[in-house]
Coordinates of C-alpha atoms in Angstrom, one line a residue:
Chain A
X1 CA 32.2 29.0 5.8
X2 CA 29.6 31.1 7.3
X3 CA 26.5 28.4 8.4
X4 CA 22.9 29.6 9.9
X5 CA 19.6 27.8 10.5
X6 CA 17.3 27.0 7.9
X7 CA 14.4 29.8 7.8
X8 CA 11.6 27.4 6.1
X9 CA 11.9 24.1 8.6
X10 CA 8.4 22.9 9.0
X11 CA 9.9 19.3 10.3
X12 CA 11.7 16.8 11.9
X13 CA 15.0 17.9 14.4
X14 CA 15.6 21.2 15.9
X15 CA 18.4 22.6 17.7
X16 CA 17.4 21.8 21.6
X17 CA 19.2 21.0 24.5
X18 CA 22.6 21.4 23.2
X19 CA 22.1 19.0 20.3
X20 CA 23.2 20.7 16.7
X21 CA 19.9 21.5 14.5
X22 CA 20.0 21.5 10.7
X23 CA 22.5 24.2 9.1
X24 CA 23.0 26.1 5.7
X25 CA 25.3 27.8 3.7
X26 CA 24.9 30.7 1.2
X27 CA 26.0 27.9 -1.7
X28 CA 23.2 26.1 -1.8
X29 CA 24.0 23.2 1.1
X30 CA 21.9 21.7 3.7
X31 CA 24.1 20.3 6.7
X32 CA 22.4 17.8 8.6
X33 CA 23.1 16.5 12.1
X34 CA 24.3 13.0 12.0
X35 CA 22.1 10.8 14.9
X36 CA 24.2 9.8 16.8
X37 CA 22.8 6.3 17.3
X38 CA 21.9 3.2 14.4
X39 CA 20.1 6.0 12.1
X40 CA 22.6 8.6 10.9
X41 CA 25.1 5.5 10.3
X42 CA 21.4 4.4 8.1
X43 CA 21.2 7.4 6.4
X44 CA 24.8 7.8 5.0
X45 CA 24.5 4.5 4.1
X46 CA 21.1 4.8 2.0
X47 CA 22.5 8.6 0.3
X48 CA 25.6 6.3 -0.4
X49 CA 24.5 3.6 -1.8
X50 CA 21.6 5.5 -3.9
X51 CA 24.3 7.9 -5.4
X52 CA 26.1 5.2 -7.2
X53 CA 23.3 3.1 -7.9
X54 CA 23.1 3.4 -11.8
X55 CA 20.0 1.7 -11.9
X56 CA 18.2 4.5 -11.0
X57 CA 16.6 6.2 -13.5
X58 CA 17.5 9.9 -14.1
X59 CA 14.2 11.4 -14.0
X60 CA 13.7 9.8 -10.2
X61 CA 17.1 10.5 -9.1
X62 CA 15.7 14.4 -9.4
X63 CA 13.7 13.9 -6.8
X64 CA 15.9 13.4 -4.4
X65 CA 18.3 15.8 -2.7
X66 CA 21.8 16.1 -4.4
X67 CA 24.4 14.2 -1.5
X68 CA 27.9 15.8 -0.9
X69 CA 29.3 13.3 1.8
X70 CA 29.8 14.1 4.9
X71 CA 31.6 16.5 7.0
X72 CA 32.7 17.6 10.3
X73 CA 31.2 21.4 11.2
X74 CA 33.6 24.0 13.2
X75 CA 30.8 25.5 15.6
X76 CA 29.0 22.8 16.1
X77 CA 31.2 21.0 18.6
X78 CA 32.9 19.5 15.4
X79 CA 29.7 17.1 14.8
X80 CA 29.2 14.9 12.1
X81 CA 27.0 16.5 9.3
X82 CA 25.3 15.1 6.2
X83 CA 26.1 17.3 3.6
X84 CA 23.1 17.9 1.5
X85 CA 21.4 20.0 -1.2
X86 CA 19.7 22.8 0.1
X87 CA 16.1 22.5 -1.6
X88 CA 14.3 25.9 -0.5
X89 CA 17.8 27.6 -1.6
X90 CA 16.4 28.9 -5.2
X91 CA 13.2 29.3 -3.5
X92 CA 12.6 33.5 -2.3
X93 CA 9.0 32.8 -0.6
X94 CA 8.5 29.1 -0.6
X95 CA 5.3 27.5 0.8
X96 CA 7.0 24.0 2.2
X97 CA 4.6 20.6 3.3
X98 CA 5.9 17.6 4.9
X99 CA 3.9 14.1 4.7
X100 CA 5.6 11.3 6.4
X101 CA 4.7 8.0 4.0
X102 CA 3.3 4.8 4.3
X103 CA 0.4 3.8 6.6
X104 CA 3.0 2.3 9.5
X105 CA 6.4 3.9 10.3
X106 CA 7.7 0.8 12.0
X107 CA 9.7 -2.1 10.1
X108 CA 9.7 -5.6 11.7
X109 CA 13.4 -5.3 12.8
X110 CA 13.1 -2.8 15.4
X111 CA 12.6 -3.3 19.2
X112 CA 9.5 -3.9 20.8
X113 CA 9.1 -0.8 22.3
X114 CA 10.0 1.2 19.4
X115 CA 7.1 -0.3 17.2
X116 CA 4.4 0.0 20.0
X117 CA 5.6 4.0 19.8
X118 CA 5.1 4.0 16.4
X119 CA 1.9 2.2 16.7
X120 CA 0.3 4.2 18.8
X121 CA 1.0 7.4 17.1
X122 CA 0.3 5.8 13.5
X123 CA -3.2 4.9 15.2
X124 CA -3.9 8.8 16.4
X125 CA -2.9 10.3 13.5
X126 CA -4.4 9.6 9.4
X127 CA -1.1 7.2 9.2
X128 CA -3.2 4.0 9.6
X129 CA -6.7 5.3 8.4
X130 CA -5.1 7.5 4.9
X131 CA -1.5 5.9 4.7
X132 CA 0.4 9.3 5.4
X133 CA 0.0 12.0 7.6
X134 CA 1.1 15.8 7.6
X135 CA 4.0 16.5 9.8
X136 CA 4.2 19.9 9.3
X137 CA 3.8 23.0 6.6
X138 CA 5.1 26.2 6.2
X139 CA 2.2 28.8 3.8
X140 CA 3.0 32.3 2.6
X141 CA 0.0 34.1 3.2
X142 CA -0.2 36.5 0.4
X143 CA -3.0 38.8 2.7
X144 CA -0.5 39.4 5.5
X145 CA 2.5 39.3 3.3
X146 CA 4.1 37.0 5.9
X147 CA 4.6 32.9 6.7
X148 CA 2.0 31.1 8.1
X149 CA 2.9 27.4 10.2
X150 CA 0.2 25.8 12.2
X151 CA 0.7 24.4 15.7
X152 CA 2.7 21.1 15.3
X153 CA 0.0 19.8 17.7
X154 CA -2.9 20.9 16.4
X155 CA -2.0 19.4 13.5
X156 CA -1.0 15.8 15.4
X157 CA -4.4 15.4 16.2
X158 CA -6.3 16.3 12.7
X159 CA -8.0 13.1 11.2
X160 CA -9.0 12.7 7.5
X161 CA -11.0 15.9 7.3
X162 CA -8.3 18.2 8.3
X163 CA -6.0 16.8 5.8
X164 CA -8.7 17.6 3.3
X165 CA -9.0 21.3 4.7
X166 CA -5.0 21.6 4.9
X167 CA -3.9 20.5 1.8
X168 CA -6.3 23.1 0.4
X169 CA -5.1 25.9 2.6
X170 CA -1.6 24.7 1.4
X171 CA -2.3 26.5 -1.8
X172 CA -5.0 29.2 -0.9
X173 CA -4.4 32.8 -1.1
X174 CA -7.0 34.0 1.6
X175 CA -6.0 35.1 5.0
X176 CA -4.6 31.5 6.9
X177 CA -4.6 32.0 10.5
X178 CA -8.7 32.7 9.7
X179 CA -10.2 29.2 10.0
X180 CA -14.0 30.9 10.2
X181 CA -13.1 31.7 6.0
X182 CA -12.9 28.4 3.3
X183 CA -9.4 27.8 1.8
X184 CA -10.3 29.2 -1.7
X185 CA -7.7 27.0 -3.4
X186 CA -6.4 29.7 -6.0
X187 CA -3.1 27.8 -6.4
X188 CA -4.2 24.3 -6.3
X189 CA -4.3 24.3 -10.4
X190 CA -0.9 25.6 -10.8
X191 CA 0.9 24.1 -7.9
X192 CA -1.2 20.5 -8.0
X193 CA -1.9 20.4 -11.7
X194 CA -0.3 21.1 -14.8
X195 CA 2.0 19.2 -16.6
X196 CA 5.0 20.5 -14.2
X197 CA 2.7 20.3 -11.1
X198 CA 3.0 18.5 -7.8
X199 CA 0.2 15.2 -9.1
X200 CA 2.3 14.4 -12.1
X201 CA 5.5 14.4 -10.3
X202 CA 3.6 11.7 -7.8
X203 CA 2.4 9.9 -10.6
X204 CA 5.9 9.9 -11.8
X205 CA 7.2 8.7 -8.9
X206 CA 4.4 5.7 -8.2
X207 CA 4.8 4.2 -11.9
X208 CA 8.9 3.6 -9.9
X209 CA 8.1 2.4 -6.7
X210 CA 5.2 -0.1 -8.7
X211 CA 8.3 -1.7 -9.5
X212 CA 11.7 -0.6 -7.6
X213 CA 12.9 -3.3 -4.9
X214 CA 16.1 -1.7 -3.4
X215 CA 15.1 0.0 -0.7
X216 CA 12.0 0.2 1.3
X217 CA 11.5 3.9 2.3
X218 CA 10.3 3.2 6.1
X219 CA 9.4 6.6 8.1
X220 CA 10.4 8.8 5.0
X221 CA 8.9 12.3 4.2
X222 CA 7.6 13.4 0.7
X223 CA 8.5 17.5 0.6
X224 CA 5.7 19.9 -1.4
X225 CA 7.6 23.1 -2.2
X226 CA 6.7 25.8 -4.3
X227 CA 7.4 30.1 -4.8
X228 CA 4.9 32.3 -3.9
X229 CA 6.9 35.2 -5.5
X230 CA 5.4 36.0 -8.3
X231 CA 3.2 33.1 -8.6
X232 CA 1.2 34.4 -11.3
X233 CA 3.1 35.3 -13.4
X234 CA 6.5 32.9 -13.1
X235 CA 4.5 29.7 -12.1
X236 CA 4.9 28.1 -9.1
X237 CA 7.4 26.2 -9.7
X238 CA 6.3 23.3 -7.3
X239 CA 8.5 20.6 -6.6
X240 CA 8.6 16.7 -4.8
X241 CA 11.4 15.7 -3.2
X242 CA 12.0 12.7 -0.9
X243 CA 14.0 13.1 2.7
X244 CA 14.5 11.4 5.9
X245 CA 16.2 8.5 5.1
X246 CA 17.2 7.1 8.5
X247 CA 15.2 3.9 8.6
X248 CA 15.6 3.2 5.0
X249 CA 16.1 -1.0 4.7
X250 CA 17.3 -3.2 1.7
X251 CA 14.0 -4.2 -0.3
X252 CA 15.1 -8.1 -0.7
X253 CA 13.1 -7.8 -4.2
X254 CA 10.1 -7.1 -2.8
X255 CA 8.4 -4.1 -3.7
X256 CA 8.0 -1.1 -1.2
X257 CA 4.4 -1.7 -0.5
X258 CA 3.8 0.8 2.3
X259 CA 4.9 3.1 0.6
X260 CA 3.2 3.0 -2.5
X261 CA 0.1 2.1 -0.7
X262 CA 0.4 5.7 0.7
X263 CA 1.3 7.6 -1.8
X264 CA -1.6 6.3 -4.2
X265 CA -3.5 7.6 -1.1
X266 CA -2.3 10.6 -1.2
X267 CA -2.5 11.2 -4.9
X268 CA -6.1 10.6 -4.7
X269 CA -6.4 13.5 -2.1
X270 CA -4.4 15.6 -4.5
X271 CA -6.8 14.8 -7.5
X272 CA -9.7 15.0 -5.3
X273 CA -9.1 18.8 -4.6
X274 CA -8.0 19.5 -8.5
X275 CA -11.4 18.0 -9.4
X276 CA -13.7 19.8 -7.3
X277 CA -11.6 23.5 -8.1
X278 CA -12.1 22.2 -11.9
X279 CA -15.5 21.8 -11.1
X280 CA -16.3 25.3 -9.6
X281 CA -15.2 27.0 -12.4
X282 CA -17.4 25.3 -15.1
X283 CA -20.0 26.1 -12.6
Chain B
X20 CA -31.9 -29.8 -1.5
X21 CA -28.6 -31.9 -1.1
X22 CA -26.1 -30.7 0.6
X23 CA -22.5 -31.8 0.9
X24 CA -19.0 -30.1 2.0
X25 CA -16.7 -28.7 -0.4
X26 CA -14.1 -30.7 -1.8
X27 CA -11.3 -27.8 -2.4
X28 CA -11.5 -25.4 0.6
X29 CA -7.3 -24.4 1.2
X30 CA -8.4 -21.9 3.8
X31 CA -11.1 -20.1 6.0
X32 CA -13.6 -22.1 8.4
X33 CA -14.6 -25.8 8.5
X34 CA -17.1 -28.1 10.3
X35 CA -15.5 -28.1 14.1
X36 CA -16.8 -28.6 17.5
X37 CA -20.2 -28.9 16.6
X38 CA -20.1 -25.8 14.2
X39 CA -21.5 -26.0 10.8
X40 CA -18.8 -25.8 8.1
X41 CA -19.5 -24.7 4.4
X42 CA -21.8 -26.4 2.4
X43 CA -22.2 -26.9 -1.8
X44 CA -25.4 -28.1 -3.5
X45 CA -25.3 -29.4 -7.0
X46 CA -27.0 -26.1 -8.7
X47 CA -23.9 -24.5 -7.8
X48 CA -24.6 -22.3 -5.5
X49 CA -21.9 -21.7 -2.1
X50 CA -23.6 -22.0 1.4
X51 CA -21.3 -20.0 4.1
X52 CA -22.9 -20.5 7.6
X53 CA -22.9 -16.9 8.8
X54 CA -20.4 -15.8 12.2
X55 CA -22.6 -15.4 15.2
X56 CA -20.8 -12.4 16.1
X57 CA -20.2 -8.6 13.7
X58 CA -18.4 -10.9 11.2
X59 CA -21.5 -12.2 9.8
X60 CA -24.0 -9.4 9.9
X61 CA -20.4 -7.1 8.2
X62 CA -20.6 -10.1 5.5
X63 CA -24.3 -9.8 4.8
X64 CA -23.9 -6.0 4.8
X65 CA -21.2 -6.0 2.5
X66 CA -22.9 -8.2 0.0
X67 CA -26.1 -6.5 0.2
X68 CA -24.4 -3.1 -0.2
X69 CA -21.9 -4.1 -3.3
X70 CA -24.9 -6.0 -4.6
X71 CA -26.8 -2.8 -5.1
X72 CA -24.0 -0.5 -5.9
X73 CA -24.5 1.0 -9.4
X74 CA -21.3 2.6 -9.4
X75 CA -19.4 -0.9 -9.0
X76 CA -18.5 -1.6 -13.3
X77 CA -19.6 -5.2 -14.6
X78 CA -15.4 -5.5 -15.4
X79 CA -14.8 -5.1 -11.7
X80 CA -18.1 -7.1 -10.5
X81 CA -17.1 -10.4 -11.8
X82 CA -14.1 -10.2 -9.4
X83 CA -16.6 -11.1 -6.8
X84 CA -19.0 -14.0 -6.4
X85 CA -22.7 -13.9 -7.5
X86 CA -25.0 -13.3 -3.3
X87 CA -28.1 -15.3 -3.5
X88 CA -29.0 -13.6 0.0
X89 CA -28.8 -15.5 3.3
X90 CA -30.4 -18.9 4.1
X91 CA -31.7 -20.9 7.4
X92 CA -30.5 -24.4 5.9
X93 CA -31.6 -27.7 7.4
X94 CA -29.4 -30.0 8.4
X95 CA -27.0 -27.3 9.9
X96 CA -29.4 -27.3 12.9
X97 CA -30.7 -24.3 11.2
X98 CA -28.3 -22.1 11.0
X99 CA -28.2 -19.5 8.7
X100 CA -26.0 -19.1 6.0
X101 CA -25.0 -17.0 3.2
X102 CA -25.5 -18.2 -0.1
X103 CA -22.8 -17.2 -3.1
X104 CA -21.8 -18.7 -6.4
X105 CA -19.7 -21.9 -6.1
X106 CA -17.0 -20.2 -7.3
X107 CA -15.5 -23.9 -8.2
X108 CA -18.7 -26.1 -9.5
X109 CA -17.9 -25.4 -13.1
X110 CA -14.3 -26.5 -12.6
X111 CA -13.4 -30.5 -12.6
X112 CA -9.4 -30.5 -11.7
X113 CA -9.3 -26.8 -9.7
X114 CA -5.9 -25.7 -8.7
X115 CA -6.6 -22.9 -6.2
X116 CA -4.8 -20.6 -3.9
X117 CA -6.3 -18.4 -1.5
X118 CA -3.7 -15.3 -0.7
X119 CA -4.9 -13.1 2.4
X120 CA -4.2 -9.3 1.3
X121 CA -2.4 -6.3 3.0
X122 CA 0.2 -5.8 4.7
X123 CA -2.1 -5.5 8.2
X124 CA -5.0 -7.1 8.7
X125 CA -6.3 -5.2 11.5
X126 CA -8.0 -2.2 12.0
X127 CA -7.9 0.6 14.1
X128 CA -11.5 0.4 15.0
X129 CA -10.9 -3.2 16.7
X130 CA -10.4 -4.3 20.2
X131 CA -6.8 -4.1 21.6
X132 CA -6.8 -7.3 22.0
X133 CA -7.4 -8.2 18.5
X134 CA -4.9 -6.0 16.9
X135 CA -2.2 -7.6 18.6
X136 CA -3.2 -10.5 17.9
X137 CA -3.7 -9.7 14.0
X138 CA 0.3 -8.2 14.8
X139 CA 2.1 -11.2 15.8
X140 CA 0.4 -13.0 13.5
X141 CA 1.2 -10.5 10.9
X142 CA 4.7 -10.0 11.6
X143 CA 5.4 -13.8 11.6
X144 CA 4.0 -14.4 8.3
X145 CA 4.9 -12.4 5.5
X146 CA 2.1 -10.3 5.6
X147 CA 4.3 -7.3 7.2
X148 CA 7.1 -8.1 5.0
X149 CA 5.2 -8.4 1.4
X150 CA 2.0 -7.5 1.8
X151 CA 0.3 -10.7 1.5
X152 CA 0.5 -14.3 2.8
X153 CA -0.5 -17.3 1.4
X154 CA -2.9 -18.6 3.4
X155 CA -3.6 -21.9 1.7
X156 CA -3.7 -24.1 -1.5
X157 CA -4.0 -26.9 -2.9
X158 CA -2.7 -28.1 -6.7
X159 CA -3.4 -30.7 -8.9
X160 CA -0.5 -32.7 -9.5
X161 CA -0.1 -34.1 -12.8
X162 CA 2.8 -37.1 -12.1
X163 CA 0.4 -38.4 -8.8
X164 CA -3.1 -37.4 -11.1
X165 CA -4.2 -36.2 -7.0
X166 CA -5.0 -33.0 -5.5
X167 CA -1.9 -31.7 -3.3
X168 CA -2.0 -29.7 -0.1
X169 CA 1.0 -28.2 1.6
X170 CA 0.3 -28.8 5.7
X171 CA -0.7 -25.3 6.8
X172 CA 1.2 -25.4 9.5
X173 CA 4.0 -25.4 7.4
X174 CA 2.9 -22.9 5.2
X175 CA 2.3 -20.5 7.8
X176 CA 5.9 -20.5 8.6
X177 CA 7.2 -19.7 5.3
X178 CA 9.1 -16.1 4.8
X179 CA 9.6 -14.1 1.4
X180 CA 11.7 -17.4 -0.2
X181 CA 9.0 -19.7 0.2
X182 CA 6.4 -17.6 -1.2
X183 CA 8.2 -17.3 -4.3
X184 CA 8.6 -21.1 -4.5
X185 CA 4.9 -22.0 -3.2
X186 CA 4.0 -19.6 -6.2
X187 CA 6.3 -21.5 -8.7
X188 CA 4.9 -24.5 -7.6
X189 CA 0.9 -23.7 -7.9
X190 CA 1.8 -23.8 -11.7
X191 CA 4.1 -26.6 -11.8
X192 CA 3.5 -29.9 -13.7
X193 CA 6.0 -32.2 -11.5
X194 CA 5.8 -34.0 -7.9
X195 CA 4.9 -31.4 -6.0
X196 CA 5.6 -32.9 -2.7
X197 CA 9.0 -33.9 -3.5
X198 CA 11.1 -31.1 -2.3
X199 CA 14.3 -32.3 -3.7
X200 CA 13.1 -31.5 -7.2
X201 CA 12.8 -27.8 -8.4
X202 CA 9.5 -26.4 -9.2
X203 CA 9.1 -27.0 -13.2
X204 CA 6.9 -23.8 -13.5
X205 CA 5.4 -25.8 -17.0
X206 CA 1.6 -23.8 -16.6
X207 CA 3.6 -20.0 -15.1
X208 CA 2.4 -18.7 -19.2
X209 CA -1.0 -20.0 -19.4
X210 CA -1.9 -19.2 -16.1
X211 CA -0.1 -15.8 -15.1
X212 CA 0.4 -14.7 -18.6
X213 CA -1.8 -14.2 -21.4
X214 CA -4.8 -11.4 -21.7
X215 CA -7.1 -13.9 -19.9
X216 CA -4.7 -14.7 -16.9
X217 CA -4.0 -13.8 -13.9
X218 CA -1.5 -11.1 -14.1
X219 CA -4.0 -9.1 -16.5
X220 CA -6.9 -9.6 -14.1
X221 CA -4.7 -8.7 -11.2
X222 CA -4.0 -5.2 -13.1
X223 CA -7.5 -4.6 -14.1
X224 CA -8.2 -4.9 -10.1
X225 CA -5.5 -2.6 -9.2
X226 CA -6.9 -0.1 -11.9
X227 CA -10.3 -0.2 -9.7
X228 CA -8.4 -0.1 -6.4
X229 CA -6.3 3.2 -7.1
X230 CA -10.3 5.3 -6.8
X231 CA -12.8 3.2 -5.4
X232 CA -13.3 4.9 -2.0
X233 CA -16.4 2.9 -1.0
X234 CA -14.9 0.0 0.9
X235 CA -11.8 -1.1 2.5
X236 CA -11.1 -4.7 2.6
X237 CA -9.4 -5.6 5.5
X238 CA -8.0 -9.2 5.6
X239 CA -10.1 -10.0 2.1
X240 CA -8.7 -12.5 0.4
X241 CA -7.8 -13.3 -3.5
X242 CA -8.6 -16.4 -4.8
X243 CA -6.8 -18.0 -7.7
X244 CA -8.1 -20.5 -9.6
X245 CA -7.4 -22.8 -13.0
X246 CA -8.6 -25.6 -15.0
X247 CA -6.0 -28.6 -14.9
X248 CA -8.5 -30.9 -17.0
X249 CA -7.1 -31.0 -20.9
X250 CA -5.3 -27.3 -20.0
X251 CA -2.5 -27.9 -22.8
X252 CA -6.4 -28.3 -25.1
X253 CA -8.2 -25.8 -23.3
X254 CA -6.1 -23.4 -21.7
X255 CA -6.2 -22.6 -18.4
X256 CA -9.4 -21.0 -17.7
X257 CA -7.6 -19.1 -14.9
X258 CA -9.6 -16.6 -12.3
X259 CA -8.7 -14.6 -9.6
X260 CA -11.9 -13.8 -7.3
X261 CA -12.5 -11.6 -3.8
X262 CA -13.5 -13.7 -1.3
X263 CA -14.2 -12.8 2.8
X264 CA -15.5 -9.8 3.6
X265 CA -16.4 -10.3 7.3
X266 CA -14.4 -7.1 8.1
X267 CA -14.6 -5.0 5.3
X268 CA -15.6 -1.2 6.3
X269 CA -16.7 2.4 4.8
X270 CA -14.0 3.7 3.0
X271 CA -15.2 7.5 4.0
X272 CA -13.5 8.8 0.5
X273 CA -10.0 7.1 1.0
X274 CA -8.6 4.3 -0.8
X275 CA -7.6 0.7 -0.1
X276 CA -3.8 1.7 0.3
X277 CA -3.4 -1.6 2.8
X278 CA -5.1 -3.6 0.0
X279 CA -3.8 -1.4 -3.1
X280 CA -0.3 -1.9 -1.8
X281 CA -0.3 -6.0 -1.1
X282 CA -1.4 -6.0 -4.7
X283 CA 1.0 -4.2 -6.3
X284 CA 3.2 -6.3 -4.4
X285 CA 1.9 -9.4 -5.5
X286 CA 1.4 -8.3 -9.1
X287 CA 5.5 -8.0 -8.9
X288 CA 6.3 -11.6 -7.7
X289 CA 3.7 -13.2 -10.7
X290 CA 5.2 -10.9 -12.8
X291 CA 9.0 -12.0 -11.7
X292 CA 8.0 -15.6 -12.4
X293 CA 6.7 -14.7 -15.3
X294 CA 9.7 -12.9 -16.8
X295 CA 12.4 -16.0 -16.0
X296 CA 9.9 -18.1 -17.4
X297 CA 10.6 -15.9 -20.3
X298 CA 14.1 -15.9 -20.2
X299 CA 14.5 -19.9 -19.5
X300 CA 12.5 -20.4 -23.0
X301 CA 14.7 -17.5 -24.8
X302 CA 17.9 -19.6 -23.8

């Protein structure tokens, strides 16, 4: 089984310090590093338990990665891995966005030091003012032919404005690393809109969580993909898929209200840039 | 003008220590004395600004309570007060609840020292957990023909169980403060359900608060109110109605997500109650 790093990670764990980062295969797989502590026991547990859970609908379970068990990886000091779809694996020149849900990342249960870390950072970045926050994003600039990632901490620090600016530049076609020029948001109608696109796939998922109590989907990521190759002629393709599930907790039949606070947030940022492109060309 | 206190008040500020509590006349009209510190002057400015907001809809506006403007009101050693609609002076045997919404009710542009204090308080009440708490209410019980009021102190202690039963109970047409017996849920239809009830008026809310940008209501309340007087003649003349707005803020182009999401949560516990109310009559 011949196993490489992920080209397209835009978040969450790296390789460092002689801890195993993520892995792939050439068969479509995504090997994930089990933490070693509370959370990858939390994470098995949640892929498990959603996998078999028949009362999730079909068209939600799509938006969530495929889960192939676990498995311990030759090469990687024989760790633990969660064996996973690979998502960008159909994808030749995928544009990738992380937004980590929910306006706090904390849960009661956890220690007192662990929510006052969450706090703070919730406070600092749009968590508490827009109920998610950008975590990271990958952009294939089609002026230089070549990816584009901004600065993890540049992007920390950006407040409500620069999530405006970046989820435009998400799906602009003008030169990237040029913040003097306006995103012109050539993709934002094919990759946000449409009846395939990224804002009905959220509304899609909302009109669930209005009602789902299983599992409350604490410090989980929504993923934006879509292909650049060939955009205008094949689509884009765009997709929504839900990861990180290592803080995942039983929902006691109460709705996951964090969550769907956030993600109405967000889809109002989404429709917010669809209606101002659609408005630009009438003009 | 006569003045007297309130007879229903389940929550929010009384006559203490000298203070001036809220006052009713017989013309209907609400008199709140206005906090000497931001609390009142954000209360005035919230009225005055919603008051004059064209792009409010009449739908969404009778939500709120009618502002007459602010008042110096003798008697109260002056003091000024706000004057609303008595929400109740049309009602003879109110039941109302008053449930404080979000699941925080803090805000990142407050003192240190008052966030954590909003956390604990939070945490230990199931504002964290569900996204509201019940802050208060007080229900017409039909066996003792008297108004009942759980003690708050108790009430503050409930968790996720005893919201569902204090909910049960608000519609409930035996002894309310024997504990032994199980809430009869008798009024749950003609109170929750129905196109004049609650549950539709809760949805008609949300239906605002998934776009209005303008304000975010941070630990608003919603009141919930109904006729007891002749309701199996009558019906039930339920209302749910915004009340508190002493820290409401600019909603610079985001939505209520902290609001939005408490409601969705609470829409799902009426509508659980609703639907074994339905399934107890189908058996």
């Amino acid at each position: 089984m011949h196993l490489k790093a992920p080209e397209h990670q835009v978040a969450g764990h790296i390789a460092k310090d002689g801890k195993p980062g993520p892995l792939v295969d050439d068969k479509g797989r995504f090997f994930k590093p089990l933490q070693g502590d509370s959370r990858g026991e939390i994470e098995v547990k949640f892929y498990e338990s959603f996998s078999s859970n028949t009362e999730v609908p079909d068209h939600i379970r799509r938006y969530f990665p495929v889960y192939h068990g676990t498995q311990a990886v030759e090469g990687s000091d024989g760790a633990t891995m969660i064996v996973l779809e690979n998502l960008l694996s159909k994808y030749s020149k995928p544009s990738v966005m992380d937004v980590k849900m929910g306006s706090r990342t904390w849960y009661p249960e956890a220690s007192e030091e662990y929510i006052q870390k969450c706090l703070r950072k919730d406070a600092r970045s749009t968590t508490v003012s827009s109920g998610f926050r950008i975590s990271g994003f990958e952009v294939f600039d089609h002026r230089e032919l070549s990816f584009w990632k901004p600065d993890r901490k540049l992007l920390n620090g950006i407040k409500v404005d620069g999530v405006r600016v970046a989820l435009r530049k998400f799906v602009s076609s003008n030169t990237l690393s040029d913040t003097s020029s306006k995103p012109d948001s050539a993709f934002a109608s094919s990759v946000y809109g449409g009846s395939n696109g990224i804002l009905t796939q959220l509304l899609e998922l909302k009109t669930w969580f209005e009602n789902q109590t299983f599992y409350h989907f604490n410090s989980c990521s929504i993923l934006i993909i879509y292909e650049n190759e060939a955009i205008n002629d094949n689509g884009a393709r765009a997709q929504v898929k839900l990861v990180d599930f290592a803080h995942v907790h039983d929902g006691n039949g109460v709705i996951d209200h964090n969550f769907l606070g956030g993600l109405c947030s967000f889809i109002n940022f989404v429709r917010d840039i669809l209606q101002s492109v659609d408005e630009s060309t009438e003009n």
